[in-house]
Coordinates of C-alpha atoms in Angstrom, one line a residue:
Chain A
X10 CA 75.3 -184.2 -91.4
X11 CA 73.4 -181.3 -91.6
X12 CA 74.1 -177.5 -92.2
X13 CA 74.2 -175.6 -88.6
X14 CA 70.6 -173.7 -88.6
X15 CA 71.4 -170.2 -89.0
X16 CA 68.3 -169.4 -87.0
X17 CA 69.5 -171.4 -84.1
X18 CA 72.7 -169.9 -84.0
X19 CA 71.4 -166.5 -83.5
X20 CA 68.9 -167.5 -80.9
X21 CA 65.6 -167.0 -83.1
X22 CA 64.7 -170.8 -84.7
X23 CA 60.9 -171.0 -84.5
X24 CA 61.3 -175.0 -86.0
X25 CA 62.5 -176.1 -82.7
X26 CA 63.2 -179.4 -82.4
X27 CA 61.4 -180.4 -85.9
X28 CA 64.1 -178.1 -87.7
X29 CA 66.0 -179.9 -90.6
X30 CA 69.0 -178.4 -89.4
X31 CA 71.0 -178.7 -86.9
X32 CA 71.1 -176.9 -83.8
X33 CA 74.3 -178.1 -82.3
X34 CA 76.2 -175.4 -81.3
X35 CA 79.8 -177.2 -82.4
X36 CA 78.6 -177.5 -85.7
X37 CA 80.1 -174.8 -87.8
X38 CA 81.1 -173.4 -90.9
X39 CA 80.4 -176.6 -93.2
X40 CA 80.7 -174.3 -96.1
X41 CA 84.0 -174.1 -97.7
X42 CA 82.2 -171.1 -99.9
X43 CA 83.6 -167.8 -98.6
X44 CA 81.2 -165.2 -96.9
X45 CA 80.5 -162.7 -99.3
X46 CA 79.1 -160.5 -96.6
X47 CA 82.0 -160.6 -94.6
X48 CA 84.0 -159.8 -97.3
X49 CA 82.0 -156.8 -98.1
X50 CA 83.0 -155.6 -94.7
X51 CA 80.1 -156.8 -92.1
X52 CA 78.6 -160.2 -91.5
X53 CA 75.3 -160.2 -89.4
X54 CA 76.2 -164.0 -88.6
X55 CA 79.5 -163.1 -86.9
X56 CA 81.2 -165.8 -86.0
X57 CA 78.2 -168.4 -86.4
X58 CA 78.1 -167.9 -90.2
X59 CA 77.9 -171.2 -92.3
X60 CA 80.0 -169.4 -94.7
X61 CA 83.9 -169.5 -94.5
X62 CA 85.0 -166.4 -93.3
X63 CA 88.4 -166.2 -93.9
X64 CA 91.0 -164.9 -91.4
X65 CA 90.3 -161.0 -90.6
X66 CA 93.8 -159.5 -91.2
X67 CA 94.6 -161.2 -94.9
X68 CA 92.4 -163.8 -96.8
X69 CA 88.9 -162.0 -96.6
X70 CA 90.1 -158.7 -97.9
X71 CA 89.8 -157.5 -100.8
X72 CA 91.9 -155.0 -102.6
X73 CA 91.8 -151.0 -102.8
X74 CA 92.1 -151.4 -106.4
X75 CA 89.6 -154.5 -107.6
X76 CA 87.0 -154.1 -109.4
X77 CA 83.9 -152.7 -108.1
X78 CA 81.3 -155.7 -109.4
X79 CA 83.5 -158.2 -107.9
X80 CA 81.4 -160.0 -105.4
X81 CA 83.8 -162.9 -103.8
X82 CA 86.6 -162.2 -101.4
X83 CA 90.3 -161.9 -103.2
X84 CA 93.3 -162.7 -100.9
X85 CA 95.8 -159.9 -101.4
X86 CA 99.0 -160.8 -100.4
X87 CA 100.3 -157.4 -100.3
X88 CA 98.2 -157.0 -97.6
X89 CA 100.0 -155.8 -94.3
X90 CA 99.5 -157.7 -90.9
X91 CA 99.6 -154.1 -89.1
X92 CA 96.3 -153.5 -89.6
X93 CA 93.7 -153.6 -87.1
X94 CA 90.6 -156.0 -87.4
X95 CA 88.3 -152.6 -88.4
X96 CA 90.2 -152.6 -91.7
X97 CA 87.9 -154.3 -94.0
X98 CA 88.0 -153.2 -97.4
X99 CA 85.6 -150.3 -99.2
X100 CA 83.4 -151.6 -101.9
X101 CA 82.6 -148.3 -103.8
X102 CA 79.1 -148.1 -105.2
X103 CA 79.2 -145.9 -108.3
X104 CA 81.1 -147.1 -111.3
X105 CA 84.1 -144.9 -109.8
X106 CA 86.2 -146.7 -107.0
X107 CA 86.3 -144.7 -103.8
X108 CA 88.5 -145.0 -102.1
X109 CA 88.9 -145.6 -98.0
X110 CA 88.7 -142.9 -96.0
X111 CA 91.4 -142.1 -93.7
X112 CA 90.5 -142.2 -89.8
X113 CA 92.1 -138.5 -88.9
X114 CA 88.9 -136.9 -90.1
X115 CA 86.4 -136.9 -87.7
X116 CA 82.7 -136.6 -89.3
X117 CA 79.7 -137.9 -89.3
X118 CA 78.1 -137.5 -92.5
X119 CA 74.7 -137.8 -92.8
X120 CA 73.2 -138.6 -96.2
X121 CA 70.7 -135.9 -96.9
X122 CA 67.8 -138.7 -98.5
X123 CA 66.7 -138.7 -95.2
X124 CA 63.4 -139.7 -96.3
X125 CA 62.6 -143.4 -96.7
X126 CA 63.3 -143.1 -100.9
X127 CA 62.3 -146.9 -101.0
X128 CA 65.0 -149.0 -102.8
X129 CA 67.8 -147.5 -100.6
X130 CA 65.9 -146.9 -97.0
X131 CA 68.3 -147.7 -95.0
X132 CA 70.7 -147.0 -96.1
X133 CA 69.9 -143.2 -96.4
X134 CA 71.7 -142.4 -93.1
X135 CA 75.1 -143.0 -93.8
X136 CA 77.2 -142.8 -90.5
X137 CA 80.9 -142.8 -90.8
X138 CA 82.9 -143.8 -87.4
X139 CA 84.3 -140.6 -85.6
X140 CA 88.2 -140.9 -86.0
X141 CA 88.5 -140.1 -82.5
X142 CA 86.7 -143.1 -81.8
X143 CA 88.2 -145.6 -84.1
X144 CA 91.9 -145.6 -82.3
X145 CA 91.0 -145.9 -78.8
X146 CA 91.8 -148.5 -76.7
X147 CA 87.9 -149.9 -76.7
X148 CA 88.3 -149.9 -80.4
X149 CA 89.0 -153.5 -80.3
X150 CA 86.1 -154.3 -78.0
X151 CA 83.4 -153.0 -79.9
X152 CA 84.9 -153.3 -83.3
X153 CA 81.8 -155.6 -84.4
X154 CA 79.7 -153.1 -83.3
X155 CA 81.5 -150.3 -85.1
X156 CA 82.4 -152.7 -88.2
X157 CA 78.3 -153.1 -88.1
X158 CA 77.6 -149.2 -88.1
X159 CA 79.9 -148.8 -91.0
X160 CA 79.3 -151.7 -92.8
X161 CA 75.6 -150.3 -92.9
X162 CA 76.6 -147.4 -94.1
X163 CA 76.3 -146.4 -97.4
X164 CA 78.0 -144.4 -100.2
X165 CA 76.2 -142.1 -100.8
X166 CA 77.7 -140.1 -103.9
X167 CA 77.9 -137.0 -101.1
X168 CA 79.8 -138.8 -98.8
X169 CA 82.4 -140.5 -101.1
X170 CA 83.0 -136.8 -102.2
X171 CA 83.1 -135.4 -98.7
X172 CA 86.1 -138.2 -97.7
X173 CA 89.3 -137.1 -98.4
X174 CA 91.5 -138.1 -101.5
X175 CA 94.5 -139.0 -99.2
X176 CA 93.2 -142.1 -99.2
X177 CA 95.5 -144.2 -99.6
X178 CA 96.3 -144.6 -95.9
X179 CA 95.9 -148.4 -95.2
X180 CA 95.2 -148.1 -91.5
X181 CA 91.5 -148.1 -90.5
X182 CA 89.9 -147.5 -94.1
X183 CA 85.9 -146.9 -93.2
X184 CA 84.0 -149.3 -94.9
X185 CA 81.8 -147.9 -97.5
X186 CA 79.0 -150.7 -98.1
X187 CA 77.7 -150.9 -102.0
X188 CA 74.9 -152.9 -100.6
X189 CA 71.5 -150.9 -99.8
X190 CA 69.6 -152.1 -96.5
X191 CA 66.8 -152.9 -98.6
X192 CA 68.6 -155.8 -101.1
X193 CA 70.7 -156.3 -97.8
X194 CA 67.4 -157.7 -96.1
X195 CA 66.4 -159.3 -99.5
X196 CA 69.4 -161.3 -99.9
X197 CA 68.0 -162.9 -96.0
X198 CA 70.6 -160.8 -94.0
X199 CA 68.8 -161.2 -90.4
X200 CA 67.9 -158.0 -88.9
X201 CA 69.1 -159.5 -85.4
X202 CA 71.5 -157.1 -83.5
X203 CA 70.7 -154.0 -82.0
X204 CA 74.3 -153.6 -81.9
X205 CA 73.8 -152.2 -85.3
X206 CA 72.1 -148.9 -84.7
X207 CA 73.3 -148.1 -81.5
X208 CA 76.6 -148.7 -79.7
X209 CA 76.5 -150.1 -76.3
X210 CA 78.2 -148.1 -73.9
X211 CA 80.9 -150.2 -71.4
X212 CA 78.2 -150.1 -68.7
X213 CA 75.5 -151.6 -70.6
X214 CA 77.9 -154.4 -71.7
X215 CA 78.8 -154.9 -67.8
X216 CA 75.2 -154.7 -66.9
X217 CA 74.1 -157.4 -69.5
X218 CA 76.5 -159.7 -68.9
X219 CA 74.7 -160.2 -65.0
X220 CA 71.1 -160.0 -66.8
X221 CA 69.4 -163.3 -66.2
X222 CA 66.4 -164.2 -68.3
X223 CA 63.3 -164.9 -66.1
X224 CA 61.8 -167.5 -68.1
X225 CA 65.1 -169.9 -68.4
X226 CA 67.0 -168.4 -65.4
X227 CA 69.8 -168.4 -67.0
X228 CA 72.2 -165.7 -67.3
X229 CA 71.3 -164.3 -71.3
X230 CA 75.1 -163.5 -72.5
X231 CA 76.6 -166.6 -71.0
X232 CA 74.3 -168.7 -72.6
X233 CA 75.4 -167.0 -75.7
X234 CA 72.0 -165.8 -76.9
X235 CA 70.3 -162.7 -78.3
X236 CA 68.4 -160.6 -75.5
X237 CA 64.4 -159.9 -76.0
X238 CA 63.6 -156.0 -74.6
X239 CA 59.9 -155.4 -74.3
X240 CA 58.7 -151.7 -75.6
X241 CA 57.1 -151.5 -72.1
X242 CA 58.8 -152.1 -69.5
X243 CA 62.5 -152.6 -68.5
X244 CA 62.6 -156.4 -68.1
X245 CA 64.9 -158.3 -70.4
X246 CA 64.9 -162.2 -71.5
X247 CA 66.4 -164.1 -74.2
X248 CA 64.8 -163.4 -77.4
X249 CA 64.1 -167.3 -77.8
X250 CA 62.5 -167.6 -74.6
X251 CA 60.4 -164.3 -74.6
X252 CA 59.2 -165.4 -78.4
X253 CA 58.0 -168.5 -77.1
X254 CA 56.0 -167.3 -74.1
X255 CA 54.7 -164.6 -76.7
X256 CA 53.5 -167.0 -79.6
X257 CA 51.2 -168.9 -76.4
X258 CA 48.9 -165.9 -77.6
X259 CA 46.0 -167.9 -79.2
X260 CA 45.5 -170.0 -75.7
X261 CA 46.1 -166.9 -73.1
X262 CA 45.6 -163.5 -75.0
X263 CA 45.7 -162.0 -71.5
X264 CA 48.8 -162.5 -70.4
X265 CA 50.9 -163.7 -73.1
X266 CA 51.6 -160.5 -74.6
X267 CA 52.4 -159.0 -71.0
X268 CA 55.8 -158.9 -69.2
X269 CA 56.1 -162.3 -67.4
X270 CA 57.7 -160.6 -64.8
X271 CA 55.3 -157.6 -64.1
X272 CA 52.6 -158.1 -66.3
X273 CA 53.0 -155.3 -68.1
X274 CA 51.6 -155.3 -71.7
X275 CA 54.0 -154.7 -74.5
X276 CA 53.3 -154.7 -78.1
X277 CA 56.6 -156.3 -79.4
X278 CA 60.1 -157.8 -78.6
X279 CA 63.3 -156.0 -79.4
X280 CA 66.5 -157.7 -80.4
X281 CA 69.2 -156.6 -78.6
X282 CA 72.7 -157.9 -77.9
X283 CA 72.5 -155.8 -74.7
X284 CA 70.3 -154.4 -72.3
X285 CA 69.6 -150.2 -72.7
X286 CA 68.0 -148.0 -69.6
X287 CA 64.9 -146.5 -70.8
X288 CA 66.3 -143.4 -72.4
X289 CA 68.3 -145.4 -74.8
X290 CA 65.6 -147.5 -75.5
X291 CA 63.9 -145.2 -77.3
X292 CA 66.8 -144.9 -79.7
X293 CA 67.3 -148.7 -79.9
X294 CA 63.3 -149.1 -80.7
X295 CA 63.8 -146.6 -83.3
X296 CA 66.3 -148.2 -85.5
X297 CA 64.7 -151.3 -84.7
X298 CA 62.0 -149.8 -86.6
X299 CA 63.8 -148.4 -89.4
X300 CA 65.7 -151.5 -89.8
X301 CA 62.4 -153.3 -90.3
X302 CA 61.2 -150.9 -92.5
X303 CA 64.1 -152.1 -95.3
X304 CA 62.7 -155.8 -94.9
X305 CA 59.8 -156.4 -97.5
X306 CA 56.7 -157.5 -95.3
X307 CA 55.7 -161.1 -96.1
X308 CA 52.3 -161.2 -95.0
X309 CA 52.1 -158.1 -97.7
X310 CA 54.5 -160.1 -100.8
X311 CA 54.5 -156.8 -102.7
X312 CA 50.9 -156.3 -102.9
X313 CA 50.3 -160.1 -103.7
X314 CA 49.3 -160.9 -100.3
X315 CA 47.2 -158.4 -97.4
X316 CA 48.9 -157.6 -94.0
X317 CA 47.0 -157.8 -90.9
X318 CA 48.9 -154.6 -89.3
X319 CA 48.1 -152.8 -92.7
X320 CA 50.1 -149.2 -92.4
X321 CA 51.0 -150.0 -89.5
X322 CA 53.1 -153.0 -90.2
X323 CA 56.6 -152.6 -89.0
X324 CA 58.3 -154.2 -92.6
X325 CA 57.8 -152.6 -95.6
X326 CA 55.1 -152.4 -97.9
X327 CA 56.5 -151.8 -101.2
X328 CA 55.6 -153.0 -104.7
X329 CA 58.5 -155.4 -106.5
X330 CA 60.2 -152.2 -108.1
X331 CA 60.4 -151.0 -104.5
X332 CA 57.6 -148.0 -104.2
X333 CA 56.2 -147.4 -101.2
X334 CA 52.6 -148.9 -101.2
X335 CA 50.0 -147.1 -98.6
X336 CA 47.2 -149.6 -98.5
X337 CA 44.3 -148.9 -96.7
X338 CA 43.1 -152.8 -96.1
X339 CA 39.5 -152.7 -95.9
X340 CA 37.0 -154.5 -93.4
X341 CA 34.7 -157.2 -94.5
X342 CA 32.1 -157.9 -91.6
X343 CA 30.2 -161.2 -91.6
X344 CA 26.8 -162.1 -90.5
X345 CA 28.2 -163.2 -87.0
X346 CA 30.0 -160.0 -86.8
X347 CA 33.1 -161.1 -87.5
X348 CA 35.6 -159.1 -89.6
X349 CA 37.9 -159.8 -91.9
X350 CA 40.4 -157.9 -94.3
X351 CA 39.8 -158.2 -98.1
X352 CA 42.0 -156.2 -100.6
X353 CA 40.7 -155.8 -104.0
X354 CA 42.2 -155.6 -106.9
X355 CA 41.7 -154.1 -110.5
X356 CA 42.9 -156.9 -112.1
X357 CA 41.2 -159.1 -110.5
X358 CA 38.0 -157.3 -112.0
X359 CA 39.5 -157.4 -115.7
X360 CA 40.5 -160.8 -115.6
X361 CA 38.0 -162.4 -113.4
X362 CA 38.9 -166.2 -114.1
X363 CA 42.6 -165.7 -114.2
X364 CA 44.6 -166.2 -111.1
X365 CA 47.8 -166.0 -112.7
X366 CA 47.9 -162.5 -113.9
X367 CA 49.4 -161.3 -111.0
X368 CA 53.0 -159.0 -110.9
X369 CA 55.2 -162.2 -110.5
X370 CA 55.4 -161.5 -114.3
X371 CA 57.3 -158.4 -113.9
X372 CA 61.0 -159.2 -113.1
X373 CA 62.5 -158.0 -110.2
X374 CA 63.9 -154.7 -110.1
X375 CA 66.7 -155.9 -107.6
X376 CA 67.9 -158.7 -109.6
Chain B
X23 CA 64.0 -175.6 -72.5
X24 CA 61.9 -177.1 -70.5
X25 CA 64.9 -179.7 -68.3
X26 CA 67.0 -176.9 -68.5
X27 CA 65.2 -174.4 -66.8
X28 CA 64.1 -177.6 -64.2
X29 CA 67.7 -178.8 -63.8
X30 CA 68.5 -174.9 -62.9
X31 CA 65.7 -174.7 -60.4
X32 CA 67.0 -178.4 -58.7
X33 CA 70.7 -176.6 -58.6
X34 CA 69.4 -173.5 -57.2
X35 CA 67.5 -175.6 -54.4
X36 CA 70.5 -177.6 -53.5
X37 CA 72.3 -174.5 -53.2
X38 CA 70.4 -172.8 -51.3
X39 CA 69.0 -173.6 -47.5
X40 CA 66.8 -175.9 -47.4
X41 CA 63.2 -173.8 -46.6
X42 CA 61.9 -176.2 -44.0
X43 CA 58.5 -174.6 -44.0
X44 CA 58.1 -175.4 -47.4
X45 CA 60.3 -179.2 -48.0
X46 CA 60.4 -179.1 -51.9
X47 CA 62.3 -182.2 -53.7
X48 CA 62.4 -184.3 -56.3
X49 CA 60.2 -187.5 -56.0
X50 CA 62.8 -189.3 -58.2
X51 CA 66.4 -188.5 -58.3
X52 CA 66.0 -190.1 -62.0
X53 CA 62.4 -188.0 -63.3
X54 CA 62.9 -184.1 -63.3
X55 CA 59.1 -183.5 -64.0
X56 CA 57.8 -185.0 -60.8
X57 CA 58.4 -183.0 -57.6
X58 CA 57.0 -183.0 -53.9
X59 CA 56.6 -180.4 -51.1
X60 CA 56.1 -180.9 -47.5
X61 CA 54.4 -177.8 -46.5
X62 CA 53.9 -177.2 -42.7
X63 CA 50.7 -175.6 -42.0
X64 CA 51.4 -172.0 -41.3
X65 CA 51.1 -170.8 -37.5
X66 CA 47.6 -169.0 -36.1
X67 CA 45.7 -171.4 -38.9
X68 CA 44.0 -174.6 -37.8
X69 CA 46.7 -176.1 -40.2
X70 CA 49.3 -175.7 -37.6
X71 CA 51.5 -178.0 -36.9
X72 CA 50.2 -180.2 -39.7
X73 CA 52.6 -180.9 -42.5
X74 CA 50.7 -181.3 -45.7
X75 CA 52.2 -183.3 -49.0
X76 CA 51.9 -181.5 -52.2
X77 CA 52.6 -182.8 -55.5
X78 CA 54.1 -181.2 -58.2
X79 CA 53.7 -182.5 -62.0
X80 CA 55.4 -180.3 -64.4
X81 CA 54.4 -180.7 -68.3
X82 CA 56.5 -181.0 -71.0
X83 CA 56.5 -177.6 -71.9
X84 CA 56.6 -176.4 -68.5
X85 CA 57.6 -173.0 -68.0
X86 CA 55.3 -172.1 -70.6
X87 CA 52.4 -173.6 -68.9
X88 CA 52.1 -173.8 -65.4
X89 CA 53.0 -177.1 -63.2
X90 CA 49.9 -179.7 -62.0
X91 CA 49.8 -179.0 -58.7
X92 CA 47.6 -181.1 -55.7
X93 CA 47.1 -181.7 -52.3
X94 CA 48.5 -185.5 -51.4
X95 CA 47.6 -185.3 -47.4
X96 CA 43.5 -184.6 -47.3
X97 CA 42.8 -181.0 -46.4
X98 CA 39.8 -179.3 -45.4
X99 CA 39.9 -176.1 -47.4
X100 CA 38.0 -173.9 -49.5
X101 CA 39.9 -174.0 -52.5
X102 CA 40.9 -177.3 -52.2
X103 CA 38.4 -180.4 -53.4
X104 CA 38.6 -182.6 -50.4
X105 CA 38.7 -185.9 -52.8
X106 CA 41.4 -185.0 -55.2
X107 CA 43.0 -182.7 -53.6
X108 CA 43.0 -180.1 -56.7
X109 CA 43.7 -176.3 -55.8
X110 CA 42.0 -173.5 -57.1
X111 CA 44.7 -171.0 -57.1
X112 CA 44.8 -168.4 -60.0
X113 CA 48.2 -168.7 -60.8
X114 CA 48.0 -172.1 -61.2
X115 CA 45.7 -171.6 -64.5
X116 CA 47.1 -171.2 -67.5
X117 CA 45.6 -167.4 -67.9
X118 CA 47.4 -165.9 -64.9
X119 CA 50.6 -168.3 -65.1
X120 CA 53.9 -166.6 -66.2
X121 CA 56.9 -168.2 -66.7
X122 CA 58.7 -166.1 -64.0
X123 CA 57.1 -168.2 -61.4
X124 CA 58.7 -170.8 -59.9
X125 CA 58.0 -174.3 -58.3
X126 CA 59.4 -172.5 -54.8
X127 CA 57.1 -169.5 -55.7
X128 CA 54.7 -171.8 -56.7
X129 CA 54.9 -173.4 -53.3
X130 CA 54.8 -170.2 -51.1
X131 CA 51.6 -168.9 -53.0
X132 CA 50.4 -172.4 -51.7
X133 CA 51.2 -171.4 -48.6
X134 CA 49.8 -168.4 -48.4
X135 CA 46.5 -169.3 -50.0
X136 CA 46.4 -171.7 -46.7
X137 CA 46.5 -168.7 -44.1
X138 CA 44.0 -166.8 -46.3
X139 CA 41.3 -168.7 -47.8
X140 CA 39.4 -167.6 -50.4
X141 CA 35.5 -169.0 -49.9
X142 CA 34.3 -167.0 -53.3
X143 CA 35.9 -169.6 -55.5
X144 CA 35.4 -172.7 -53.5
X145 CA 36.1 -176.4 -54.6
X146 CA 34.9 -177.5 -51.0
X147 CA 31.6 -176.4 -50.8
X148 CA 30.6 -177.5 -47.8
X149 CA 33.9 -174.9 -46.3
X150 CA 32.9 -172.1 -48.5
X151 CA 29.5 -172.4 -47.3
X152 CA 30.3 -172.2 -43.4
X153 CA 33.0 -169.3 -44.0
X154 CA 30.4 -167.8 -46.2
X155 CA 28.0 -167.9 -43.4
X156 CA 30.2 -166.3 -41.1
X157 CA 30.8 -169.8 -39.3
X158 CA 34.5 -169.5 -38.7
X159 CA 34.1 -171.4 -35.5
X160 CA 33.1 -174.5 -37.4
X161 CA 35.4 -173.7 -40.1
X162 CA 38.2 -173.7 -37.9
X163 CA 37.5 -176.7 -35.9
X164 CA 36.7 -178.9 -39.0
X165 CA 39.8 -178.0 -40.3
X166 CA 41.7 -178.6 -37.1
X167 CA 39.9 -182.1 -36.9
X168 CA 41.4 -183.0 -40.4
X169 CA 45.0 -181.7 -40.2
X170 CA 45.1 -183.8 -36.8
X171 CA 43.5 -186.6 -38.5
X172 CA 45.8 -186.6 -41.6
X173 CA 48.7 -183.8 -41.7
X174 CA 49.6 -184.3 -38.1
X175 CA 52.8 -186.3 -37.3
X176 CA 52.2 -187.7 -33.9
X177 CA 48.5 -186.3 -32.5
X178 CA 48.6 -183.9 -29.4
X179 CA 47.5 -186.1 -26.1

């Protein structure tokens, strides 16, 4: 039998039928291979993972004291059952263990690399959960949506120093996530769940769970798939369904990139767990963005390849050692008055018959 | 997708009251794709009292492309080719279809397009030429003449 499809089970396989894998929703978790994203504190899959996550409160965790490099989950048995299911455990990112911060100190740090420095992007805003937060009686409800904010957050040196040494208080550590956004999206973590970058408030939850898509008619949360916002207007579908009216482009340019509902024109689809009213939205299209921003463009293969969106391209155009790339593609027109994009390049001019010198020969630097 | 989204529209029909202006089933208990409407011809329109048979052939990928829709009872109207019984409707084309309509919505819009006839874009020349022309009377009583001869259940005596 084959492995679930990973795509499917988050609502976004563009094989369809023709996938390799299977898209039965029973399938799961052929793997006896422990997460190592859930073990470092978040998995994007959730509960659809191939990947064994172990049980929440004991096997997956790992202890205050391993070692820093150590990438599969330990079972601690000293582990208490008291703790909550936010406890996951911190995986420091200097040399220097950090250790978990304790919930009674309410900040939210923000790292002060604000700007996009390119092999940690997103990770540059580090958010730490509000201890007044953490304890409430919602806790529990959102925790994958808190467990997400933290587990995106990152350690910067600034905020390990700002948490407190009493920190050996097992309850409710924060996590503090050694991986970067930008290896995160390397190492094919989806990008999937607005849940991510903004929290959604009890009413939104109520509100999506009546939302029915327009295109399938069915109600979005109950058939247990990812919602599709439009940047312009307020209508919401599944993200499968919305994608597929979307990629009809070529036959209807028209109407295909237009709300199917109200015809009007939008320029993308949002993931989203939930439905936002439009102030909100603004937020959730914003770290939409900046998540995208960590995830190497493919159409742009670090320089290898041209993007048709050029600067404008949502995913990141960086080199393989992660620098920022502006690129401004230039137009070819043709005879018919066609255009096309052509990048040149100066190699390509010093070594005019050889295709392969290209920068696959420079390792990676993530690797 | 596609006998999902179907197989909700066939629940949502049986749940609701049946429309009897409109008369929308499945042909075949046993084929999803292949639907029928009886649509009565809507009153103050020489289609009144008719009831017109519609047929309703949804594709594969259906509700990403719109449903084949035609005339089964002849009908004298502008946008409908008297021999096939094809309708020119604009949201029956693939460039004004979204997936948000439905075989009822599509059925209503059928409707409608009978009280208001659009002789700009005819299939039926010979009816876009007398509304064109500002012959109403003949357009009217040609049309009454076919939904009596075809559409109507028992003819007035």
């Amino acid at each position: 039998m084959p492995a679930p499809c990973r795509f499917f089970q988050i609502g976004t396989c563009r094989a369809g039928s023709s996938c390799r894998f299977t898209h039965d929703r029973t399938a799961r978790a052929v793997s006896q291979e422990p997460c190592k994203f859930f073990a470092a504190g978040y998995c994007a899959h959730g509960e659809h993972c191939a990947f064994r996550h172990g049980a929440r409160d004991a096997s997956a965790r790992l202890h205050p004291a391993a070692p820093p490099s150590s990438a599969t989950p330990l079972s601690s048995p000293a582990s208490s059952s008291s703790d909550t299911p936010l406890s996951f455990l911190a995986r420091p990112s200097s040399a220097t263990p950090v250790p978990p911060a304790s919930p009674p100190s309410p900040r939210t740090t923000l790292s002060p690399a604000k700007a996009l420095s390119p092999a940690t992007t997103l990770a540059a805003s580090a958010t730490s959960l509000s201890a007044a937060e953490a304890p409430s009686a919602s806790a529990t409800a959102r925790a994958p949506a808190s467990a997400a904010l933290s587990a995106r957050a990152s350690s910067s040196p600034s905020a390990a120093a700002a948490a407190p040494a009493s920190a050996h208080a097992p309850r409710k550590p924060f996590v503090l996530s050694q991986q970067s956004g930008f290896s995160a999206a390397v190492r094919g973590e989806p990008a999937e769940d607005a849940a991510t970058w903004i929290t959604p408030t009890d009413e939104e939850l109520r509100a999506s769970r009546g939302e029915c898509c327009a295109i399938c008619l069915e109600p979005v949360v109950q058939r247990n798939s990812c919602f599709g916002l439009l940047d312009g207007c307020s209508h919401a579908f599944c993200l499968a369904c919305i994608r597929q009216w979307r990629e009809t482009y070529a036959k209807r340019p028209d109407v295909a990139r237009s709300c199917p509902v109200c015809r009007t024109p939008s320029h993308f689809v949002i993931p989203s767990s939930f439905v936002v009213s439009d102030s909100r939205k603004r937020d959730l299209i914003r770290g939409y963005q900046k998540r995208l921003r960590a995830i190497p463009c493919r159409h742009f293969a670090f320089g290898d390849g041209q993007c048709p969106f050029g600067n404008s391209c949502f995913y990141a155009h960086t080199d393989r050692m992660g620098r920022q790339i502006h690129q401004q593609p230039r137009q070819a027109y043709g005879a018919q008055g066609s255009t096309s994009l052509v990048t040149y390049k100066l190699s390509e001019f010093l070594f005019p018959n050889e295709d392969a010198v290209r920068l696959e020969a420079i390792p990676l630097a993530e690797e | 997708m596609v006998s999902s989204r179907l197989l909700k529209e066939y629940r949502e029909l049986q749940n609701s009251k049946r429309d009897p202006e409109i008369g929308l089933q499945l042909v075949d208990e046993s084929d999803i794709f292949v639907w029928k409407a009886d649509l009565q011809g809507p009153s103050g329109t020489p289609y009144e009292g008719g009831t017109f048979e519609l047929s309703l052939k949804c594709p594969k990928n259906y509700p990403l492309v719109p449903p084949k829709v035609t005339f089964v009872t002849q009908i004298f109207h502008p946008n409908v080719l008297f021999k096939t019984g094809e309708i020119c409707l604009d949201i029956l084309k693939p460039d004004a279809w979204t997936p948000a309509w439905t075989l009822m919505s599509v059925c209503r819009a059928v409707t409608a397009l009978l009280s208001h006839p659009e002789a700009d874009s005819p299939l039926n020349c010979d009816c876009g030429n007398l509304i064109r022309n500002g012959d109403m009377r003949g357009y009217k009583s040609m049309a009454r003449m076919y939904t009596l001869l075809h559409a109507a259940q028992k003819l007035p005596s």
